[in-house]
């Protein structure tokens, strides 16, 4: 190393130590808060899993297929849902699939519930979006394993940290696409609404959101796919689901188990993608 590089390295900024001190402060003073939050997530998610697993698998498959038909009015989609879920049952991965489904739906719901209002706020306030932009870039580019450690420290092992890291990873998509949809609303529409005396709230609910709905629904689709891509990462920190057999297959070089679990994830992804695109299809 040349002298200049050695001199620069000798004045190392102690970011790691500062981070450790910060998380030590959180765990020392707010452990009760993070433990309570983790317990709430655990009770709710595991309760949903137990409720779904209490039903006969075939009955639950038929209910999901009926829901897909009611939303889409497509018997082809319903048949595809039945075939895909029966394949998963055939591979002996039904319980893991239900656990993954609950985690993905919960993470996507939380991400949309937080992301859509933030996206609307940013679309109406340019300063807010300028502040959010680097934060969203950081959330999307920071390697997952970097924030896996502090999440583990705060929430421990289990489904709760799996939900948290999934939300962190998936939430930028609905924020960005909601902002894009709202800011892309044609100005003549807004001007027409304002000329008829519409308030800002009426413009939002009756003009902006209906016009931006396809883009917002695209954010939902991306959010679901990003959540599903975190299945294996969530399994590394104790979350149940299809990620666990994938991790076991990696550890033991078990090719059959890896293929079975991988195909189950693909099937679930296709089903969720087709169902989540319903709102977009109706807008076409």
PDB file of C-alpha atoms in Angstrom:
ATOM      1  CA  UNK A   1       0.000   0.000   0.000  1.00  0.00           C
ATOM      2  CA  UNK A   2       1.384   3.409  -0.920  1.00  0.00           C
ATOM      3  CA  UNK A   3       1.984   6.049   1.796  1.00  0.00           C
ATOM      4  CA  UNK A   4      -1.049   8.150   0.854  1.00  0.00           C
ATOM      5  CA  UNK A   5      -3.371   5.123   1.069  1.00  0.00           C
ATOM      6  CA  UNK A   6      -1.854   4.145   4.409  1.00  0.00           C
ATOM      7  CA  UNK A   7      -2.399   7.679   5.726  1.00  0.00           C
ATOM      8  CA  UNK A   8      -6.062   7.664   4.548  1.00  0.00           C
ATOM      9  CA  UNK A   9      -6.627   4.213   6.080  1.00  0.00           C
ATOM     10  CA  UNK A  10      -5.073   5.301   9.377  1.00  0.00           C
ATOM     11  CA  UNK A  11      -7.888   7.842   9.793  1.00  0.00           C
ATOM     12  CA  UNK A  12     -10.638   5.258   9.386  1.00  0.00           C
ATOM     13  CA  UNK A  13     -14.139   6.531  10.179  1.00  0.00           C
ATOM     14  CA  UNK A  14     -15.525   4.188  12.894  1.00  0.00           C
ATOM     15  CA  UNK A  15     -18.876   3.568  11.211  1.00  0.00           C
ATOM     16  CA  UNK A  16     -19.012  -0.022  12.440  1.00  0.00           C
ATOM     17  CA  UNK A  17     -18.440   0.983  16.053  1.00  0.00           C
ATOM     18  CA  UNK A  18     -21.012   3.778  15.807  1.00  0.00           C
ATOM     19  CA  UNK A  19     -23.522   1.289  14.415  1.00  0.00           C
ATOM     20  CA  UNK A  20     -22.800  -1.187  17.204  1.00  0.00           C
ATOM     21  CA  UNK A  21     -23.207   1.528  19.844  1.00  0.00           C
ATOM     22  CA  UNK A  22     -26.515   2.586  18.281  1.00  0.00           C
ATOM     23  CA  UNK A  23     -27.958  -0.929  18.295  1.00  0.00           C
ATOM     24  CA  UNK A  24     -26.622  -1.531  21.805  1.00  0.00           C
ATOM     25  CA  UNK A  25     -28.552   1.588  22.848  1.00  0.00           C
ATOM     26  CA  UNK A  26     -31.735   0.280  21.175  1.00  0.00           C
ATOM     27  CA  UNK A  27     -31.501  -3.186  22.714  1.00  0.00           C
ATOM     28  CA  UNK A  28     -30.705  -1.765  26.150  1.00  0.00           C
ATOM     29  CA  UNK A  29     -33.498   0.802  26.260  1.00  0.00           C
ATOM     30  CA  UNK A  30     -36.175  -0.472  23.884  1.00  0.00           C
ATOM     31  CA  UNK A  31     -35.883  -4.257  24.021  1.00  0.00           C
ATOM     32  CA  UNK A  32     -39.407  -4.419  25.444  1.00  0.00           C
ATOM     33  CA  UNK A  33     -40.791  -2.626  22.375  1.00  0.00           C
ATOM     34  CA  UNK A  34     -39.065  -4.866  19.813  1.00  0.00           C
ATOM     35  CA  UNK A  35     -39.929  -8.022  21.793  1.00  0.00           C
ATOM     36  CA  UNK A  36     -43.596  -6.983  21.963  1.00  0.00           C
ATOM     37  CA  UNK A  37     -43.657  -6.218  18.242  1.00  0.00           C
ATOM     38  CA  UNK A  38     -42.033  -9.568  17.430  1.00  0.00           C
ATOM     39  CA  UNK A  39     -44.536 -11.399  19.657  1.00  0.00           C
ATOM     40  CA  UNK A  40     -47.489  -9.661  17.952  1.00  0.00           C
ATOM     41  CA  UNK A  41     -46.211 -10.562  14.474  1.00  0.00           C
ATOM     42  CA  UNK A  42     -45.541 -14.123  15.591  1.00  0.00           C
ATOM     43  CA  UNK A  43     -48.981 -14.634  17.129  1.00  0.00           C
ATOM     44  CA  UNK A  44     -50.839 -13.151  14.154  1.00  0.00           C
ATOM     45  CA  UNK A  45     -48.879 -14.919  11.420  1.00  0.00           C
ATOM     46  CA  UNK A  46     -48.672 -18.291  13.145  1.00  0.00           C
ATOM     47  CA  UNK A  47     -52.372 -18.024  13.975  1.00  0.00           C
ATOM     48  CA  UNK A  48     -53.189 -17.501  10.300  1.00  0.00           C
ATOM     49  CA  UNK A  49     -50.985 -20.448   9.333  1.00  0.00           C
ATOM     50  CA  UNK A  50     -52.682 -22.710  11.899  1.00  0.00           C
ATOM     51  CA  UNK A  51     -56.120 -21.578  10.719  1.00  0.00           C
ATOM     52  CA  UNK A  52     -55.344 -22.383   7.080  1.00  0.00           C
ATOM     53  CA  UNK A  53     -53.677 -25.699   7.899  1.00  0.00           C
ATOM     54  CA  UNK A  54     -56.701 -26.717   9.984  1.00  0.00           C
ATOM     55  CA  UNK A  55     -58.715 -26.903   6.746  1.00  0.00           C
ATOM     56  CA  UNK A  56     -58.369 -29.927   4.439  1.00  0.00           C
ATOM     57  CA  UNK A  57     -55.807 -29.059   1.738  1.00  0.00           C
ATOM     58  CA  UNK A  58     -58.146 -29.911  -1.153  1.00  0.00           C
ATOM     59  CA  UNK A  59     -60.893 -27.710   0.299  1.00  0.00           C
ATOM     60  CA  UNK A  60     -58.461 -24.802   0.631  1.00  0.00           C
ATOM     61  CA  UNK A  61     -57.306 -25.357  -2.956  1.00  0.00           C
ATOM     62  CA  UNK A  62     -60.894 -25.175  -4.177  1.00  0.00           C
ATOM     63  CA  UNK A  63     -61.530 -22.021  -2.156  1.00  0.00           C
ATOM     64  CA  UNK A  64     -58.436 -20.338  -3.627  1.00  0.00           C
ATOM     65  CA  UNK A  65     -59.482 -21.385  -7.126  1.00  0.00           C
ATOM     66  CA  UNK A  66     -63.002 -20.048  -6.497  1.00  0.00           C
ATOM     67  CA  UNK A  67     -61.529 -16.748  -5.302  1.00  0.00           C
ATOM     68  CA  UNK A  68     -59.390 -16.549  -8.462  1.00  0.00           C
ATOM     69  CA  UNK A  69     -62.458 -17.195 -10.632  1.00  0.00           C
ATOM     70  CA  UNK A  70     -64.536 -14.604  -8.759  1.00  0.00           C
ATOM     71  CA  UNK A  71     -61.834 -11.969  -9.227  1.00  0.00           C
ATOM     72  CA  UNK A  72     -60.884 -12.823 -12.806  1.00  0.00           C
ATOM     73  CA  UNK A  73     -63.935 -14.635 -14.199  1.00  0.00           C
ATOM     74  CA  UNK A  74     -61.549 -17.043 -15.939  1.00  0.00           C
ATOM     75  CA  UNK A  75     -62.031 -20.787 -15.702  1.00  0.00           C
ATOM     76  CA  UNK A  76     -58.593 -21.273 -17.260  1.00  0.00           C
ATOM     77  CA  UNK A  77     -56.995 -19.430 -14.366  1.00  0.00           C
ATOM     78  CA  UNK A  78     -59.005 -21.462 -11.854  1.00  0.00           C
ATOM     79  CA  UNK A  79     -57.934 -24.733 -13.458  1.00  0.00           C
ATOM     80  CA  UNK A  80     -54.334 -23.536 -13.455  1.00  0.00           C
ATOM     81  CA  UNK A  81     -54.559 -22.646  -9.765  1.00  0.00           C
ATOM     82  CA  UNK A  82     -55.985 -26.079  -8.925  1.00  0.00           C
ATOM     83  CA  UNK A  83     -53.343 -27.881 -11.007  1.00  0.00           C
ATOM     84  CA  UNK A  84     -50.485 -25.865  -9.506  1.00  0.00           C
ATOM     85  CA  UNK A  85     -51.588 -26.315  -5.902  1.00  0.00           C
ATOM     86  CA  UNK A  86     -52.293 -30.031  -6.393  1.00  0.00           C
ATOM     87  CA  UNK A  87     -48.743 -30.372  -7.749  1.00  0.00           C
ATOM     88  CA  UNK A  88     -47.432 -28.775  -4.551  1.00  0.00           C
ATOM     89  CA  UNK A  89     -49.517 -31.164  -2.436  1.00  0.00           C
ATOM     90  CA  UNK A  90     -48.181 -34.056  -4.524  1.00  0.00           C
ATOM     91  CA  UNK A  91     -44.620 -32.996  -3.708  1.00  0.00           C
ATOM     92  CA  UNK A  92     -45.362 -33.009   0.030  1.00  0.00           C
ATOM     93  CA  UNK A  93     -44.765 -29.269   0.439  1.00  0.00           C
ATOM     94  CA  UNK A  94     -48.266 -28.055   1.285  1.00  0.00           C
ATOM     95  CA  UNK A  95     -47.519 -26.948   4.845  1.00  0.00           C
ATOM     96  CA  UNK A  96     -44.428 -25.007   3.741  1.00  0.00           C
ATOM     97  CA  UNK A  97     -46.424 -23.419   0.922  1.00  0.00           C
ATOM     98  CA  UNK A  98     -49.124 -22.177   3.301  1.00  0.00           C
ATOM     99  CA  UNK A  99     -46.442 -20.718   5.588  1.00  0.00           C
ATOM    100  CA  UNK A 100     -44.825 -18.953   2.633  1.00  0.00           C
ATOM    101  CA  UNK A 101     -48.187 -17.718   1.346  1.00  0.00           C
ATOM    102  CA  UNK A 102     -49.048 -16.168   4.716  1.00  0.00           C
ATOM    103  CA  UNK A 103     -45.641 -14.484   4.968  1.00  0.00           C
ATOM    104  CA  UNK A 104     -45.773 -13.111   1.407  1.00  0.00           C
ATOM    105  CA  UNK A 105     -49.351 -11.832   1.682  1.00  0.00           C
ATOM    106  CA  UNK A 106     -48.619 -10.243   5.068  1.00  0.00           C
ATOM    107  CA  UNK A 107     -45.424  -8.578   3.815  1.00  0.00           C
ATOM    108  CA  UNK A 108     -47.127  -7.321   0.648  1.00  0.00           C
ATOM    109  CA  UNK A 109     -50.090  -6.005   2.655  1.00  0.00           C
ATOM    110  CA  UNK A 110     -47.850  -4.127   5.102  1.00  0.00           C
ATOM    111  CA  UNK A 111     -45.692  -2.793   2.263  1.00  0.00           C
ATOM    112  CA  UNK A 112     -48.720  -1.517   0.332  1.00  0.00           C
ATOM    113  CA  UNK A 113     -50.380  -0.087   3.454  1.00  0.00           C
ATOM    114  CA  UNK A 114     -47.244   1.948   4.177  1.00  0.00           C
ATOM    115  CA  UNK A 115     -45.955   2.484   0.644  1.00  0.00           C
ATOM    116  CA  UNK A 116     -49.074   3.786  -1.118  1.00  0.00           C
ATOM    117  CA  UNK A 117     -49.759   6.668   1.328  1.00  0.00           C
ATOM    118  CA  UNK A 118     -46.056   7.597   1.305  1.00  0.00           C
ATOM    119  CA  UNK A 119     -46.057   7.513  -2.503  1.00  0.00           C
ATOM    120  CA  UNK A 120     -49.129   9.798  -2.607  1.00  0.00           C
ATOM    121  CA  UNK A 121     -47.506  12.176  -0.124  1.00  0.00           C
ATOM    122  CA  UNK A 122     -44.275  12.274  -2.148  1.00  0.00           C
ATOM    123  CA  UNK A 123     -46.220  12.881  -5.382  1.00  0.00           C
ATOM    124  CA  UNK A 124     -47.813  15.988  -3.845  1.00  0.00           C
ATOM    125  CA  UNK A 125     -44.654  17.256  -2.161  1.00  0.00           C
ATOM    126  CA  UNK A 126     -41.480  17.392  -4.233  1.00  0.00           C
ATOM    127  CA  UNK A 127     -39.324  18.036  -1.170  1.00  0.00           C
ATOM    128  CA  UNK A 128     -40.536  14.804   0.431  1.00  0.00           C
ATOM    129  CA  UNK A 129     -39.654  12.846  -2.695  1.00  0.00           C
ATOM    130  CA  UNK A 130     -36.167  14.387  -2.812  1.00  0.00           C
ATOM    131  CA  UNK A 131     -35.621  13.178   0.764  1.00  0.00           C
ATOM    132  CA  UNK A 132     -37.111   9.752   0.062  1.00  0.00           C
ATOM    133  CA  UNK A 133     -35.195   9.069  -3.151  1.00  0.00           C
ATOM    134  CA  UNK A 134     -31.781   8.297  -1.580  1.00  0.00           C
ATOM    135  CA  UNK A 135     -33.487   6.293   1.184  1.00  0.00           C
ATOM    136  CA  UNK A 136     -35.335   4.183  -1.386  1.00  0.00           C
ATOM    137  CA  UNK A 137     -32.124   3.743  -3.386  1.00  0.00           C
ATOM    138  CA  UNK A 138     -30.402   2.535  -0.219  1.00  0.00           C
ATOM    139  CA  UNK A 139     -33.224   0.100   0.600  1.00  0.00           C
ATOM    140  CA  UNK A 140     -33.113  -1.381  -2.913  1.00  0.00           C
ATOM    141  CA  UNK A 141     -29.335  -1.586  -3.323  1.00  0.00           C
ATOM    142  CA  UNK A 142     -28.144  -2.472   0.178  1.00  0.00           C
ATOM    143  CA  UNK A 143     -27.387  -6.223   0.291  1.00  0.00           C
ATOM    144  CA  UNK A 144     -29.989  -8.049   2.329  1.00  0.00           C
ATOM    145  CA  UNK A 145     -27.419  -9.710   4.563  1.00  0.00           C
ATOM    146  CA  UNK A 146     -26.169  -6.283   5.710  1.00  0.00           C
ATOM    147  CA  UNK A 147     -29.405  -5.388   7.504  1.00  0.00           C
ATOM    148  CA  UNK A 148     -30.128  -9.007   8.403  1.00  0.00           C
ATOM    149  CA  UNK A 149     -27.771  -8.786  11.385  1.00  0.00           C
ATOM    150  CA  UNK A 150     -29.327  -5.709  13.076  1.00  0.00           C
ATOM    151  CA  UNK A 151     -32.831  -7.073  12.451  1.00  0.00           C
ATOM    152  CA  UNK A 152     -31.797 -10.323  14.137  1.00  0.00           C
ATOM    153  CA  UNK A 153     -30.368  -8.378  17.079  1.00  0.00           C
ATOM    154  CA  UNK A 154     -33.584  -6.402  17.526  1.00  0.00           C
ATOM    155  CA  UNK A 155     -36.212  -9.081  16.812  1.00  0.00           C
ATOM    156  CA  UNK A 156     -34.442 -12.416  17.321  1.00  0.00           C
ATOM    157  CA  UNK A 157     -35.041 -15.544  15.256  1.00  0.00           C
ATOM    158  CA  UNK A 158     -38.396 -16.509  13.759  1.00  0.00           C
ATOM    159  CA  UNK A 159     -41.088 -15.279  11.451  1.00  0.00           C
ATOM    160  CA  UNK A 160     -41.070 -11.696  12.810  1.00  0.00           C
ATOM    161  CA  UNK A 161     -37.601 -10.755  11.496  1.00  0.00           C
ATOM    162  CA  UNK A 162     -38.474 -12.565   8.268  1.00  0.00           C
ATOM    163  CA  UNK A 163     -41.475 -10.265   7.858  1.00  0.00           C
ATOM    164  CA  UNK A 164     -39.427  -7.157   8.708  1.00  0.00           C
ATOM    165  CA  UNK A 165     -36.632  -7.821   6.198  1.00  0.00           C
ATOM    166  CA  UNK A 166     -39.178  -8.716   3.525  1.00  0.00           C
ATOM    167  CA  UNK A 167     -41.045  -5.443   4.055  1.00  0.00           C
ATOM    168  CA  UNK A 168     -37.788  -3.455   3.931  1.00  0.00           C
ATOM    169  CA  UNK A 169     -36.877  -5.162   0.661  1.00  0.00           C
ATOM    170  CA  UNK A 170     -40.305  -4.890  -1.002  1.00  0.00           C
ATOM    171  CA  UNK A 171     -41.660  -1.519   0.166  1.00  0.00           C
ATOM    172  CA  UNK A 172     -39.711   0.747  -2.254  1.00  0.00           C
ATOM    173  CA  UNK A 173     -41.627  -0.720  -5.215  1.00  0.00           C
ATOM    174  CA  UNK A 174     -45.126   0.481  -4.191  1.00  0.00           C
ATOM    175  CA  UNK A 175     -43.720   3.842  -3.071  1.00  0.00           C
ATOM    176  CA  UNK A 176     -41.994   4.496  -6.397  1.00  0.00           C
ATOM    177  CA  UNK A 177     -44.839   3.226  -8.580  1.00  0.00           C
ATOM    178  CA  UNK A 178     -47.510   5.068  -6.605  1.00  0.00           C
ATOM    179  CA  UNK A 179     -45.466   8.254  -6.984  1.00  0.00           C
ATOM    180  CA  UNK A 180     -45.086   7.542 -10.712  1.00  0.00           C
ATOM    181  CA  UNK A 181     -48.805   6.869 -11.164  1.00  0.00           C
ATOM    182  CA  UNK A 182     -49.929  10.008  -9.338  1.00  0.00           C
ATOM    183  CA  UNK A 183     -47.409  12.288 -11.038  1.00  0.00           C
ATOM    184  CA  UNK A 184     -48.342  10.835 -14.456  1.00  0.00           C
ATOM    185  CA  UNK A 185     -52.016  11.803 -14.202  1.00  0.00           C
ATOM    186  CA  UNK A 186     -52.772  14.052 -17.225  1.00  0.00           C
ATOM    187  CA  UNK A 187     -53.012  17.709 -16.211  1.00  0.00           C
ATOM    188  CA  UNK A 188     -56.200  18.266 -18.276  1.00  0.00           C
ATOM    189  CA  UNK A 189     -57.959  15.746 -16.008  1.00  0.00           C
ATOM    190  CA  UNK A 190     -56.881  17.623 -12.901  1.00  0.00           C
ATOM    191  CA  UNK A 191     -57.816  20.941 -14.430  1.00  0.00           C
ATOM    192  CA  UNK A 192     -61.235  19.618 -15.435  1.00  0.00           C
ATOM    193  CA  UNK A 193     -61.859  18.339 -11.920  1.00  0.00           C
ATOM    194  CA  UNK A 194     -60.727  21.627 -10.377  1.00  0.00           C
ATOM    195  CA  UNK A 195     -62.938  23.606 -12.764  1.00  0.00           C
ATOM    196  CA  UNK A 196     -65.967  21.715 -11.449  1.00  0.00           C
ATOM    197  CA  UNK A 197     -65.085  22.751  -7.914  1.00  0.00           C
ATOM    198  CA  UNK A 198     -63.498  19.505  -6.703  1.00  0.00           C
ATOM    199  CA  UNK A 199     -61.473  19.768  -3.496  1.00  0.00           C
ATOM    200  CA  UNK A 200     -57.975  18.314  -3.205  1.00  0.00           C
ATOM    201  CA  UNK A 201     -59.380  15.238  -1.477  1.00  0.00           C
ATOM    202  CA  UNK A 202     -62.007  14.745  -4.186  1.00  0.00           C
ATOM    203  CA  UNK A 203     -59.354  15.135  -6.886  1.00  0.00           C
ATOM    204  CA  UNK A 204     -57.266  12.477  -5.161  1.00  0.00           C
ATOM    205  CA  UNK A 205     -60.064   9.910  -4.763  1.00  0.00           C
ATOM    206  CA  UNK A 206     -62.030  10.568  -7.951  1.00  0.00           C
ATOM    207  CA  UNK A 207     -59.343  11.587 -10.457  1.00  0.00           C
ATOM    208  CA  UNK A 208     -55.784  10.775  -9.405  1.00  0.00           C
ATOM    209  CA  UNK A 209     -56.202   7.337  -7.820  1.00  0.00           C
ATOM    210  CA  UNK A 210     -58.493   5.914 -10.561  1.00  0.00           C
ATOM    211  CA  UNK A 211     -56.093   7.178 -13.236  1.00  0.00           C
ATOM    212  CA  UNK A 212     -53.028   5.845 -11.382  1.00  0.00           C
ATOM    213  CA  UNK A 213     -54.614   2.495 -10.428  1.00  0.00           C
ATOM    214  CA  UNK A 214     -52.895   0.386 -13.131  1.00  0.00           C
ATOM    215  CA  UNK A 215     -49.486   1.696 -12.052  1.00  0.00           C
ATOM    216  CA  UNK A 216     -50.300   1.163  -8.369  1.00  0.00           C
ATOM    217  CA  UNK A 217     -51.404  -2.404  -9.131  1.00  0.00           C
ATOM    218  CA  UNK A 218     -48.119  -2.929 -10.963  1.00  0.00           C
ATOM    219  CA  UNK A 219     -46.493  -1.895  -7.688  1.00  0.00           C
ATOM    220  CA  UNK A 220     -48.536  -4.577  -5.904  1.00  0.00           C
ATOM    221  CA  UNK A 221     -47.379  -7.207  -8.384  1.00  0.00           C
ATOM    222  CA  UNK A 222     -43.745  -6.209  -7.950  1.00  0.00           C
ATOM    223  CA  UNK A 223     -44.189  -6.120  -4.197  1.00  0.00           C
ATOM    224  CA  UNK A 224     -45.513  -9.694  -4.158  1.00  0.00           C
ATOM    225  CA  UNK A 225     -42.719 -10.964  -6.399  1.00  0.00           C
ATOM    226  CA  UNK A 226     -40.055  -9.208  -4.329  1.00  0.00           C
ATOM    227  CA  UNK A 227     -41.571 -10.641  -1.148  1.00  0.00           C
ATOM    228  CA  UNK A 228     -41.525 -14.118  -2.637  1.00  0.00           C
ATOM    229  CA  UNK A 229     -37.890 -13.708  -3.647  1.00  0.00           C
ATOM    230  CA  UNK A 230     -37.060 -13.231   0.052  1.00  0.00           C
ATOM    231  CA  UNK A 231     -38.355 -16.682   1.009  1.00  0.00           C
ATOM    232  CA  UNK A 232     -34.901 -18.275   1.190  1.00  0.00           C
ATOM    233  CA  UNK A 233     -33.368 -15.286   3.030  1.00  0.00           C
ATOM    234  CA  UNK A 234     -36.199 -15.372   5.578  1.00  0.00           C
ATOM    235  CA  UNK A 235     -35.538 -19.077   6.135  1.00  0.00           C
ATOM    236  CA  UNK A 236     -31.956 -18.270   7.141  1.00  0.00           C
ATOM    237  CA  UNK A 237     -33.245 -16.304  10.140  1.00  0.00           C
ATOM    238  CA  UNK A 238     -35.792 -18.847  11.322  1.00  0.00           C
ATOM    239  CA  UNK A 239     -38.897 -18.158   9.215  1.00  0.00           C
ATOM    240  CA  UNK A 240     -40.775 -21.253   8.126  1.00  0.00           C
ATOM    241  CA  UNK A 241     -41.855 -21.863   4.550  1.00  0.00           C
ATOM    242  CA  UNK A 242     -40.518 -23.082   1.229  1.00  0.00           C
ATOM    243  CA  UNK A 243     -37.174 -21.456   1.940  1.00  0.00           C
ATOM    244  CA  UNK A 244     -36.348 -24.062   4.586  1.00  0.00           C
ATOM    245  CA  UNK A 245     -36.199 -27.063   2.228  1.00  0.00           C
ATOM    246  CA  UNK A 246     -34.145 -24.943  -0.187  1.00  0.00           C
ATOM    247  CA  UNK A 247     -31.651 -24.164   2.584  1.00  0.00           C
ATOM    248  CA  UNK A 248     -31.560 -27.834   3.625  1.00  0.00           C
ATOM    249  CA  UNK A 249     -30.974 -28.815   0.014  1.00  0.00           C
ATOM    250  CA  UNK A 250     -28.096 -26.338  -0.251  1.00  0.00           C
ATOM    251  CA  UNK A 251     -26.497 -27.556   2.960  1.00  0.00           C
ATOM    252  CA  UNK A 252     -26.721 -31.241   2.009  1.00  0.00           C
ATOM    253  CA  UNK A 253     -26.386 -30.839  -1.790  1.00  0.00           C
ATOM    254  CA  UNK A 254     -29.775 -32.562  -2.083  1.00  0.00           C
ATOM    255  CA  UNK A 255     -30.671 -31.977  -5.728  1.00  0.00           C
ATOM    256  CA  UNK A 256     -34.149 -33.642  -5.651  1.00  0.00           C
ATOM    257  CA  UNK A 257     -35.266 -31.603  -2.620  1.00  0.00           C
ATOM    258  CA  UNK A 258     -33.896 -28.411  -4.144  1.00  0.00           C
ATOM    259  CA  UNK A 259     -35.752 -29.001  -7.414  1.00  0.00           C
ATOM    260  CA  UNK A 260     -39.015 -29.833  -5.660  1.00  0.00           C
ATOM    261  CA  UNK A 261     -38.921 -26.763  -3.400  1.00  0.00           C
ATOM    262  CA  UNK A 262     -37.739 -24.537  -6.239  1.00  0.00           C
ATOM    263  CA  UNK A 263     -40.577 -25.638  -8.513  1.00  0.00           C
ATOM    264  CA  UNK A 264     -43.073 -25.113  -5.685  1.00  0.00           C
ATOM    265  CA  UNK A 265     -41.834 -21.513  -5.307  1.00  0.00           C
ATOM    266  CA  UNK A 266     -42.165 -20.995  -9.079  1.00  0.00           C
ATOM    267  CA  UNK A 267     -45.724 -22.357  -9.102  1.00  0.00           C
ATOM    268  CA  UNK A 268     -46.728 -20.154  -6.173  1.00  0.00           C
ATOM    269  CA  UNK A 269     -45.116 -17.136  -7.849  1.00  0.00           C
ATOM    270  CA  UNK A 270     -47.059 -17.721 -11.081  1.00  0.00           C
ATOM    271  CA  UNK A 271     -50.363 -18.075  -9.208  1.00  0.00           C
ATOM    272  CA  UNK A 272     -49.803 -14.918  -7.161  1.00  0.00           C
ATOM    273  CA  UNK A 273     -48.658 -12.993 -10.213  1.00  0.00           C
ATOM    274  CA  UNK A 274     -51.751 -13.892 -12.244  1.00  0.00           C
ATOM    275  CA  UNK A 275     -54.102 -13.020  -9.395  1.00  0.00           C
ATOM    276  CA  UNK A 276     -52.304  -9.755  -8.575  1.00  0.00           C
ATOM    277  CA  UNK A 277     -52.575  -8.616 -12.205  1.00  0.00           C
ATOM    278  CA  UNK A 278     -56.362  -8.621 -12.019  1.00  0.00           C
ATOM    279  CA  UNK A 279     -56.664  -4.910 -11.345  1.00  0.00           C
ATOM    280  CA  UNK A 280     -54.362  -4.103 -14.240  1.00  0.00           C
ATOM    281  CA  UNK A 281     -56.278  -6.349 -16.631  1.00  0.00           C
ATOM    282  CA  UNK A 282     -59.571  -4.696 -15.736  1.00  0.00           C
ATOM    283  CA  UNK A 283     -58.110  -1.275 -16.541  1.00  0.00           C
ATOM    284  CA  UNK A 284     -57.078  -2.322 -20.073  1.00  0.00           C
TER     285      UNK A 284
END
